[in-house]
């Protein structure tokens, strides 16, 4: 059974210290392909939808993340910085729904830095005239990796492993913000969000692996 060494002493996984230039370049290539895919999808979405400029919303946010979920025996620790950018199409006359793409990059010293892209649909009701609440979900894909070659325990000895890994992720996001502040020519919505991503295929013994992020940021659109 494959196990990993983290803060839980029952797991036996450690990154190796030998730097692998070729694998590191491969990881950068994967990130480049991910970026190209995002641009392509955005262009396709723009070409198929004839919408006025005020139906598009852009989001920038940052915060901290940890491999954590609000359940028993999981603690928030080994957190890292995370940054996110989104483009969303607001739907409906009152713009209570949105659908779009989110690109995210997070740091972690143990499980490795990760870059992900995901589709995210949200329901955004407004209460008390200005308070925007949000709940959303979707699906995406994540590349996670080290800058050096890791070792993995195969049950009888250590063997070299890939320094990157791809995983399917399913997000759940809760948010609250103020809709909106007029800063000509923009309408800005400051918000706070909690997003939990279930990562599938991380390890045979830990699937899904939860990754939680606490984010602060701004949504903005042109008037």
Short mmCIF file of C-alpha atoms in Angstrom, two decimals:
data_model
loop_
_atom_site.label_atom_id
_atom_site.label_comp_id
_atom_site.label_asym_id
_atom_site.label_seq_id
_atom_site.Cartn_x
_atom_site.Cartn_y
_atom_site.Cartn_z
CA UNK A 1 0.00 0.00 0.00
CA UNK A 2 1.40 3.40 -1.00
CA UNK A 3 1.65 5.80 1.90
CA UNK A 4 3.03 9.29 2.36
CA UNK A 5 4.94 11.11 5.03
CA UNK A 6 3.24 14.31 6.11
CA UNK A 7 2.57 15.49 9.65
CA UNK A 8 0.74 12.22 10.11
CA UNK A 9 3.53 9.81 11.01
CA UNK A 10 1.59 6.89 9.55
CA UNK A 11 2.26 8.13 6.04
CA UNK A 12 5.64 7.76 4.35
CA UNK A 13 6.10 10.18 1.51
CA UNK A 14 8.98 12.63 1.15
CA UNK A 15 10.23 14.73 -1.74
CA UNK A 16 13.70 13.87 -2.93
CA UNK A 17 16.55 16.36 -2.90
CA UNK A 18 17.86 15.62 -6.39
CA UNK A 19 16.85 18.37 -8.80
CA UNK A 20 15.53 17.20 -12.15
CA UNK A 21 15.77 19.93 -14.82
CA UNK A 22 13.94 17.94 -17.49
CA UNK A 23 10.95 17.17 -15.27
CA UNK A 24 10.85 20.77 -14.07
CA UNK A 25 10.73 21.97 -17.67
CA UNK A 26 7.95 19.46 -18.34
CA UNK A 27 5.98 20.94 -15.45
CA UNK A 28 6.42 24.44 -16.88
CA UNK A 29 5.23 23.12 -20.24
CA UNK A 30 2.11 21.71 -18.58
CA UNK A 31 1.40 25.13 -17.05
CA UNK A 32 1.87 26.80 -20.42
CA UNK A 33 -0.56 24.35 -22.04
CA UNK A 34 -3.01 25.07 -19.22
CA UNK A 35 -2.75 28.81 -19.89
CA UNK A 36 -3.22 28.33 -23.65
CA UNK A 37 -6.29 26.19 -22.98
CA UNK A 38 -7.77 28.94 -20.78
CA UNK A 39 -7.23 31.58 -23.48
CA UNK A 40 -8.74 29.31 -26.13
CA UNK A 41 -11.84 28.61 -24.03
CA UNK A 42 -12.31 32.31 -23.31
CA UNK A 43 -12.08 33.16 -27.00
CA UNK A 44 -14.60 30.45 -27.85
CA UNK A 45 -16.97 31.69 -25.16
CA UNK A 46 -16.67 35.27 -26.38
CA UNK A 47 -17.26 34.27 -30.00
CA UNK A 48 -20.42 32.31 -29.25
CA UNK A 49 -22.10 34.82 -26.95
CA UNK A 50 -23.27 38.19 -28.27
CA UNK A 51 -23.54 40.09 -25.03
CA UNK A 52 -23.23 43.67 -23.87
CA UNK A 53 -20.12 44.55 -21.92
CA UNK A 54 -21.95 44.89 -18.59
CA UNK A 55 -22.86 41.17 -18.60
CA UNK A 56 -19.20 40.20 -18.17
CA UNK A 57 -17.63 40.22 -14.74
CA UNK A 58 -13.95 39.84 -13.82
CA UNK A 59 -12.61 38.71 -10.46
CA UNK A 60 -9.22 38.98 -8.75
CA UNK A 61 -8.65 37.47 -5.32
CA UNK A 62 -5.96 36.11 -3.03
CA UNK A 63 -5.72 34.39 0.32
CA UNK A 64 -4.50 31.24 2.03
CA UNK A 65 -5.23 27.56 1.50
CA UNK A 66 -4.65 24.29 3.34
CA UNK A 67 -5.42 20.62 2.82
CA UNK A 68 -8.34 20.81 5.20
CA UNK A 69 -12.08 20.25 5.49
CA UNK A 70 -14.40 21.15 8.39
CA UNK A 71 -14.70 17.53 9.53
CA UNK A 72 -13.32 15.47 12.41
CA UNK A 73 -9.54 14.80 12.60
CA UNK A 74 -8.60 17.37 9.96
CA UNK A 75 -6.80 20.52 11.08
CA UNK A 76 -5.90 23.74 9.27
CA UNK A 77 -2.08 23.66 9.03
CA UNK A 78 0.79 23.94 6.53
CA UNK A 79 -1.11 26.72 4.77
CA UNK A 80 0.18 28.49 1.67
CA UNK A 81 -0.55 31.56 -0.43
CA UNK A 82 -3.13 31.28 -3.22
CA UNK A 83 -4.13 33.70 -5.98
CA UNK A 84 -7.08 33.44 -8.36
CA UNK A 85 -8.47 35.14 -11.46
CA UNK A 86 -11.91 34.62 -13.04
CA UNK A 87 -14.05 35.71 -15.94
CA UNK A 88 -17.80 35.21 -15.58
CA UNK A 89 -20.92 35.78 -17.66
CA UNK A 90 -23.73 37.21 -15.55
CA UNK A 91 -27.09 35.68 -16.42
CA UNK A 92 -30.66 36.90 -16.05
CA UNK A 93 -32.16 40.36 -15.86
CA UNK A 94 -31.23 40.69 -12.18
CA UNK A 95 -27.88 38.93 -12.72
CA UNK A 96 -28.49 36.39 -9.98
CA UNK A 97 -26.57 33.64 -11.79
CA UNK A 98 -23.10 33.46 -13.29
CA UNK A 99 -21.04 30.94 -15.24
CA UNK A 100 -17.38 31.21 -16.04
CA UNK A 101 -13.78 30.08 -15.79
CA UNK A 102 -11.42 30.33 -12.83
CA UNK A 103 -7.62 30.07 -12.98
CA UNK A 104 -5.87 29.52 -9.65
CA UNK A 105 -2.32 29.04 -8.37
CA UNK A 106 -1.45 27.96 -4.84
CA UNK A 107 1.76 27.31 -2.92
CA UNK A 108 2.45 24.41 -0.58
CA UNK A 109 5.79 23.21 0.81
CA UNK A 110 4.63 19.62 1.34
CA UNK A 111 2.22 18.68 -1.46
CA UNK A 112 3.83 21.01 -4.00
CA UNK A 113 2.69 24.16 -5.80
CA UNK A 114 -0.42 23.72 -7.92
CA UNK A 115 -2.08 25.42 -10.88
CA UNK A 116 -5.71 24.68 -11.72
CA UNK A 117 -8.45 25.66 -14.13
CA UNK A 118 -12.12 25.06 -13.47
CA UNK A 119 -15.61 25.85 -14.67
CA UNK A 120 -17.69 27.46 -11.93
CA UNK A 121 -21.42 28.17 -11.88
CA UNK A 122 -22.85 30.34 -9.11
CA UNK A 123 -26.18 31.46 -7.67
CA UNK A 124 -25.85 35.05 -6.38
CA UNK A 125 -28.94 36.26 -4.49
CA UNK A 126 -28.94 39.83 -3.15
CA UNK A 127 -30.37 40.45 0.33
CA UNK A 128 -30.84 43.74 2.23
CA UNK A 129 -30.55 45.57 -1.12
CA UNK A 130 -26.73 45.42 -1.28
CA UNK A 131 -25.51 42.18 0.35
CA UNK A 132 -24.57 39.62 -2.33
CA UNK A 133 -24.44 36.01 -1.18
CA UNK A 134 -23.09 33.22 -3.35
CA UNK A 135 -22.98 29.46 -3.67
CA UNK A 136 -21.33 27.71 -6.57
CA UNK A 137 -19.91 24.46 -7.85
CA UNK A 138 -18.39 23.03 -11.01
CA UNK A 139 -15.46 20.90 -12.16
CA UNK A 140 -11.83 21.41 -13.08
CA UNK A 141 -8.34 20.01 -13.41
CA UNK A 142 -5.18 20.63 -11.38
CA UNK A 143 -1.45 20.20 -11.99
CA UNK A 144 0.59 19.86 -8.80
CA UNK A 145 4.34 19.34 -8.61
CA UNK A 146 7.75 19.72 -6.99
CA UNK A 147 10.87 21.42 -8.33
CA UNK A 148 12.85 18.29 -7.39
CA UNK A 149 12.36 14.57 -7.89
CA UNK A 150 10.31 12.95 -5.09
CA UNK A 151 10.72 9.46 -3.69
CA UNK A 152 7.79 7.16 -2.94
CA UNK A 153 7.67 4.10 -0.70
CA UNK A 154 6.57 1.00 -2.65
CA UNK A 155 6.22 -1.24 0.38
CA UNK A 156 9.76 -2.60 0.35
CA UNK A 157 11.94 0.31 -0.74
CA UNK A 158 12.11 3.84 -2.14
CA UNK A 159 11.67 4.49 -5.85
CA UNK A 160 11.67 7.60 -8.01
CA UNK A 161 8.29 9.21 -8.70
CA UNK A 162 7.10 11.91 -11.05
CA UNK A 163 7.58 15.43 -9.79
CA UNK A 164 4.15 16.49 -11.06
CA UNK A 165 0.64 15.10 -10.92
CA UNK A 166 -2.69 15.85 -12.59
CA UNK A 167 -5.95 15.58 -10.67
CA UNK A 168 -9.65 16.16 -11.25
CA UNK A 169 -11.19 18.58 -8.75
CA UNK A 170 -14.77 19.39 -7.77
CA UNK A 171 -15.17 22.80 -6.07
CA UNK A 172 -17.79 24.10 -3.66
CA UNK A 173 -17.70 27.85 -3.04
CA UNK A 174 -19.53 30.06 -0.52
CA UNK A 175 -19.16 33.83 -0.68
CA UNK A 176 -20.50 37.13 0.62
CA UNK A 177 -19.92 40.59 -0.80
CA UNK A 178 -21.20 44.15 -1.18
CA UNK A 179 -22.88 44.88 -4.56
CA UNK A 180 -21.59 47.37 -5.53
CA UNK A 181 -19.27 50.41 -5.36
CA UNK A 182 -19.25 52.75 -8.35
CA UNK A 183 -15.75 53.69 -9.43
CA UNK A 184 -16.14 55.16 -12.90
CA UNK A 185 -16.17 53.41 -15.32
CA UNK A 186 -16.38 50.29 -13.11
CA UNK A 187 -18.82 48.70 -10.68
CA UNK A 188 -16.78 46.96 -7.96
CA UNK A 189 -17.97 44.27 -5.53
CA UNK A 190 -15.58 43.48 -2.63
CA UNK A 191 -16.13 39.98 -1.28
CA UNK A 192 -14.86 37.18 0.93
CA UNK A 193 -15.14 33.52 -0.12
CA UNK A 194 -14.52 30.05 1.22
CA UNK A 195 -13.85 27.40 -1.41
CA UNK A 196 -13.31 23.69 -0.79
CA UNK A 197 -12.00 21.54 -3.64
CA UNK A 198 -12.28 17.75 -3.57
CA UNK A 199 -9.19 16.35 -5.33
CA UNK A 200 -9.62 12.92 -6.92
CA UNK A 201 -6.65 10.68 -7.70
CA UNK A 202 -4.13 12.31 -5.36
CA UNK A 203 -3.28 9.06 -3.59
CA UNK A 204 -4.99 5.62 -3.42
CA UNK A 205 -5.30 5.98 0.36
CA UNK A 206 -6.57 9.58 0.34
CA UNK A 207 -9.25 10.22 -2.25
CA UNK A 208 -10.84 12.67 -2.36
CA UNK A 209 -8.31 14.96 -0.70
CA UNK A 210 -9.88 18.24 0.49
CA UNK A 211 -8.17 21.56 -0.23
CA UNK A 212 -9.75 24.62 1.41
CA UNK A 213 -9.11 28.27 0.52
CA UNK A 214 -10.10 31.47 2.31
CA UNK A 215 -10.10 34.26 -0.28
CA UNK A 216 -10.51 38.04 -0.28
CA UNK A 217 -10.95 39.97 -3.49
CA UNK A 218 -12.88 42.17 -5.86
CA UNK A 219 -15.36 41.54 -8.66
CA UNK A 220 -15.62 44.27 -11.24
CA UNK A 221 -17.48 44.97 -14.46
CA UNK A 222 -17.81 47.87 -16.85
CA UNK A 223 -20.92 50.01 -16.65
#
